[in-house]
Amino acid sequence: MPAIPTAPAPCPVRFLLARRHSLHISYPSPCSNHQRLPPRLLRLPARPRAAPMSAEARAPASPVAPPAHPTYDLRAVIALALAEDAGDRGDVSCLATIPSDVEAEATFIAKADGVIAGISLADMIFNQVDPSLKVEWFESDGNFVHKGLQFGRVYGCARSIIVAERVVLNFMQRMSGIATLTKVISALIYMIKLLL
């Protein structure tokens, strides 16, 4: 199958907001041969056009493009995060204070307005810690939630919930923060387009 053309590596970009004002945004390029251009030469690139391809050469339509970087082994990442959080012996305070037969229910409550992300990863973490845990979500990835909203719950062995919850929250808070900021930036870009 012929190689699919890719977009050029990102370089500094200048967005023209109005006739007399401009917003200059610079970010590093992952490409090694990146050279900084003088500001007077920075222009928005023309929209790239794909080279025509035959019907046989076209890849099947995919809702999400494959990543340009190697993907991570999520199970290994989860195992590392759990080992870092609980250590080799497990959560010592949990083992010392909570009997093994105690069951509990924990709820997920939004601490701030934002976009939820990381639900699939949270399911993987709970399953990796204890497959018997029952997890229920009331919202989906990408949904906007308001502060105080309960958007999920988990029920099962209290020890397993405590071991998994910190890792789940670390990943979900990070991913939800990125999703929320992306939504804000997307709205700003939309407003910039309206000003052009």
CSV table of C-alpha atoms in Angstrom, one decimal:
chain,number,residue,atom,x,y,z
A,1,MET,CA,0.0,0.0,0.0
A,2,PRO,CA,1.5,3.4,-0.9
A,3,ALA,CA,2.5,5.7,1.9
A,4,ILE,CA,-0.2,8.2,2.9
A,5,PRO,CA,1.0,11.8,2.8
A,6,THR,CA,1.2,13.4,6.2
A,7,ALA,CA,0.9,17.0,7.2
A,8,PRO,CA,4.2,19.0,7.8
A,9,ALA,CA,5.6,19.3,11.3
A,10,PRO,CA,4.1,22.2,13.3
A,11,CYS,CA,6.2,25.4,13.2
A,12,PRO,CA,5.6,28.8,14.7
A,13,VAL,CA,2.3,30.3,13.5
A,14,ARG,CA,0.9,33.8,13.4
A,15,PHE,CA,-2.8,34.2,13.6
A,16,LEU,CA,-4.1,37.5,12.2
A,17,LEU,CA,-6.9,38.7,14.5
A,18,ALA,CA,-7.6,42.1,12.9
A,19,ARG,CA,-5.8,44.6,10.6
A,20,ARG,CA,-3.7,46.1,13.4
A,21,HIS,CA,-3.5,43.3,15.9
A,22,SER,CA,-2.0,39.8,15.7
A,23,LEU,CA,-1.5,36.9,18.1
A,24,HIS,CA,1.9,35.2,17.8
A,25,ILE,CA,2.0,31.6,19.1
A,26,SER,CA,5.2,29.6,19.1
A,27,TYR,CA,5.6,26.0,20.0
A,28,PRO,CA,8.5,23.7,19.5
A,29,SER,CA,8.5,21.4,16.5
A,30,PRO,CA,9.1,17.7,17.0
A,31,CYS,CA,11.0,17.6,13.7
A,32,SER,CA,14.8,17.7,14.1
A,33,ASN,CA,15.5,20.0,11.2
A,34,HIS,CA,13.2,22.8,12.5
A,35,GLN,CA,14.5,26.3,11.8
A,36,ARG,CA,13.0,29.3,13.5
A,37,LEU,CA,11.6,31.7,10.8
A,38,PRO,CA,11.7,35.5,11.2
A,39,PRO,CA,8.2,36.8,12.3
A,40,ARG,CA,7.8,38.7,9.0
A,41,LEU,CA,7.9,35.4,7.1
A,42,LEU,CA,5.3,33.6,9.3
A,43,ARG,CA,2.1,33.0,7.5
A,44,LEU,CA,-0.8,30.6,8.0
A,45,PRO,CA,-0.1,27.6,5.7
A,46,ALA,CA,-2.5,26.9,2.9
A,47,ARG,CA,-4.9,24.0,3.6
A,48,PRO,CA,-3.1,20.8,2.5
A,49,ARG,CA,-4.7,18.9,-0.3
A,50,ALA,CA,-4.4,15.2,-0.4
A,51,ALA,CA,-3.0,13.7,-3.6
A,52,PRO,CA,-5.6,11.8,-5.6
A,53,MET,CA,-5.6,8.1,-4.9
A,54,SER,CA,-7.2,5.1,-6.6
A,55,ALA,CA,-10.1,3.4,-4.9
A,56,GLU,CA,-7.9,0.3,-4.3
A,57,ALA,CA,-5.2,2.4,-2.6
A,58,ARG,CA,-7.5,4.2,-0.2
A,59,ALA,CA,-7.6,2.9,3.4
A,60,PRO,CA,-11.0,2.2,4.9
A,61,ALA,CA,-12.5,5.2,6.6
A,62,SER,CA,-11.6,5.5,10.3
A,63,PRO,CA,-13.3,7.9,12.8
A,64,VAL,CA,-9.9,8.5,14.4
A,65,ALA,CA,-6.6,8.7,12.5
A,66,PRO,CA,-3.9,6.3,13.7
A,67,PRO,CA,-1.3,7.9,15.9
A,68,ALA,CA,1.9,9.1,14.4
A,69,HIS,CA,3.9,8.0,17.4
A,70,PRO,CA,4.2,4.5,19.0
A,71,THR,CA,1.3,3.7,21.2
A,72,TYR,CA,1.8,2.7,24.8
A,73,ASP,CA,1.2,-0.7,26.4
A,74,LEU,CA,-1.6,0.6,28.7
A,75,ARG,CA,-1.6,-2.5,30.9
A,76,ALA,CA,2.2,-2.0,31.6
A,77,VAL,CA,1.6,1.7,32.3
A,78,ILE,CA,-1.2,0.8,34.7
A,79,ALA,CA,1.0,-1.8,36.4
A,80,LEU,CA,3.8,0.7,36.9
A,81,ALA,CA,1.4,3.3,38.3
A,82,LEU,CA,-0.1,0.8,40.7
A,83,ALA,CA,3.3,-0.4,41.8
A,84,GLU,CA,4.4,3.3,42.3
A,85,ASP,CA,1.3,4.0,44.4
A,86,ALA,CA,1.0,0.9,46.5
A,87,GLY,CA,4.6,-0.6,46.4
A,88,ASP,CA,5.5,-4.2,46.3
A,89,ARG,CA,3.7,-5.1,49.5
A,90,GLY,CA,0.4,-3.3,48.7
A,91,ASP,CA,-1.2,-0.4,50.5
A,92,VAL,CA,0.1,-1.1,54.0
A,93,SER,CA,-2.4,1.2,55.8
A,94,CYS,CA,-5.3,-0.4,53.9
A,95,LEU,CA,-4.1,-3.9,54.7
A,96,ALA,CA,-3.7,-3.0,58.4
A,97,THR,CA,-7.0,-1.2,58.9
A,98,ILE,CA,-9.6,-2.7,56.5
A,99,PRO,CA,-10.7,-6.4,56.8
A,100,SER,CA,-10.5,-8.3,53.5
A,101,ASP,CA,-14.2,-9.1,53.5
A,102,VAL,CA,-15.5,-5.5,53.7
A,103,GLU,CA,-17.3,-4.2,50.7
A,104,ALA,CA,-17.8,-0.6,49.9
A,105,GLU,CA,-19.2,1.8,47.3
A,106,ALA,CA,-17.3,4.8,46.1
A,107,THR,CA,-18.7,7.6,43.9
A,108,PHE,CA,-17.1,9.9,41.4
A,109,ILE,CA,-18.1,13.6,41.9
A,110,ALA,CA,-16.8,16.4,39.7
A,111,LYS,CA,-14.8,19.0,41.7
A,112,ALA,CA,-15.2,21.6,39.0
A,113,ASP,CA,-17.0,22.2,35.7
A,114,GLY,CA,-15.2,20.5,32.9
A,115,VAL,CA,-15.1,17.7,30.2
A,116,ILE,CA,-14.9,14.1,31.4
A,117,ALA,CA,-12.1,11.9,29.9
A,118,GLY,CA,-10.5,8.7,30.8
A,119,ILE,CA,-13.5,6.5,31.6
A,120,SER,CA,-12.2,3.6,29.4
A,121,LEU,CA,-8.8,3.8,31.1
A,122,ALA,CA,-10.5,3.8,34.6
A,123,ASP,CA,-12.4,0.7,33.7
A,124,MET,CA,-9.1,-1.0,32.7
A,125,ILE,CA,-7.5,0.0,36.0
A,126,PHE,CA,-10.4,-1.3,38.1
A,127,ASN,CA,-10.4,-4.5,36.1
A,128,GLN,CA,-6.6,-4.9,36.5
A,129,VAL,CA,-6.8,-4.4,40.3
A,130,ASP,CA,-9.9,-6.6,40.8
A,131,PRO,CA,-12.1,-8.0,38.0
A,132,SER,CA,-14.9,-8.5,40.5
A,133,LEU,CA,-15.4,-4.7,41.0
A,134,LYS,CA,-18.6,-3.3,39.5
A,135,VAL,CA,-18.2,0.1,37.8
A,136,GLU,CA,-21.1,2.2,36.6
A,137,TRP,CA,-20.8,5.5,34.7
A,138,PHE,CA,-23.6,8.0,34.3
A,139,GLU,CA,-21.7,10.2,31.8
A,140,SER,CA,-19.5,9.4,28.8
A,141,ASP,CA,-16.0,10.6,27.7
A,142,GLY,CA,-16.3,14.0,26.2
A,143,ASN,CA,-19.4,15.0,28.1
A,144,PHE,CA,-19.4,18.4,29.9
A,145,VAL,CA,-20.2,18.1,33.7
A,146,HIS,CA,-20.8,20.7,36.3
A,147,LYS,CA,-19.2,20.9,39.7
A,148,GLY,CA,-20.8,18.6,42.2
A,149,LEU,CA,-22.3,16.2,39.7
A,150,GLN,CA,-22.0,12.5,40.5
A,151,PHE,CA,-20.9,10.9,37.2
A,152,GLY,CA,-19.9,7.3,38.3
A,153,ARG,CA,-19.6,4.8,41.1
A,154,VAL,CA,-17.8,1.6,41.9
A,155,TYR,CA,-18.8,-1.2,44.2
A,156,GLY,CA,-16.9,-4.2,45.6
A,157,CYS,CA,-14.0,-5.1,47.9
A,158,ALA,CA,-13.0,-2.0,49.9
A,159,ARG,CA,-9.3,-2.8,49.7
A,160,SER,CA,-9.4,-3.1,45.9
A,161,ILE,CA,-11.3,0.2,45.6
A,162,ILE,CA,-8.8,2.0,47.7
A,163,VAL,CA,-5.8,0.6,45.8
A,164,ALA,CA,-7.3,1.5,42.4
A,165,GLU,CA,-8.9,4.9,43.2
A,166,ARG,CA,-5.8,7.0,43.5
A,167,VAL,CA,-4.4,5.7,40.2
A,168,VAL,CA,-7.8,6.1,38.5
A,169,LEU,CA,-8.1,9.7,39.8
A,170,ASN,CA,-4.6,10.6,38.7
A,171,PHE,CA,-5.3,9.5,35.1
A,172,MET,CA,-8.8,10.9,34.9
A,173,GLN,CA,-7.9,14.3,36.4
A,174,ARG,CA,-5.0,14.7,34.0
A,175,MET,CA,-7.0,13.5,31.0
A,176,SER,CA,-10.1,15.6,32.0
A,177,GLY,CA,-7.9,18.6,32.4
A,178,ILE,CA,-6.5,18.2,28.9
A,179,ALA,CA,-10.0,17.7,27.5
A,180,THR,CA,-11.3,20.7,29.3
A,181,LEU,CA,-8.5,22.9,28.1
A,182,THR,CA,-8.9,21.6,24.5
A,183,LYS,CA,-12.5,22.6,24.6
A,184,VAL,CA,-11.6,26.1,25.7
A,185,ILE,CA,-8.9,26.4,23.0
A,186,SER,CA,-11.3,25.1,20.4
A,187,ALA,CA,-13.9,27.7,21.4
A,188,LEU,CA,-11.2,30.4,21.1
A,189,ILE,CA,-10.1,29.2,17.7
A,190,TYR,CA,-13.8,29.3,16.6
A,191,MET,CA,-14.0,32.9,17.8
A,192,ILE,CA,-10.8,33.9,16.0
A,193,LYS,CA,-12.2,32.5,12.8
A,194,LEU,CA,-15.3,34.7,13.3
A,195,LEU,CA,-13.0,37.7,13.6
A,196,LEU,CA,-11.1,37.0,10.4
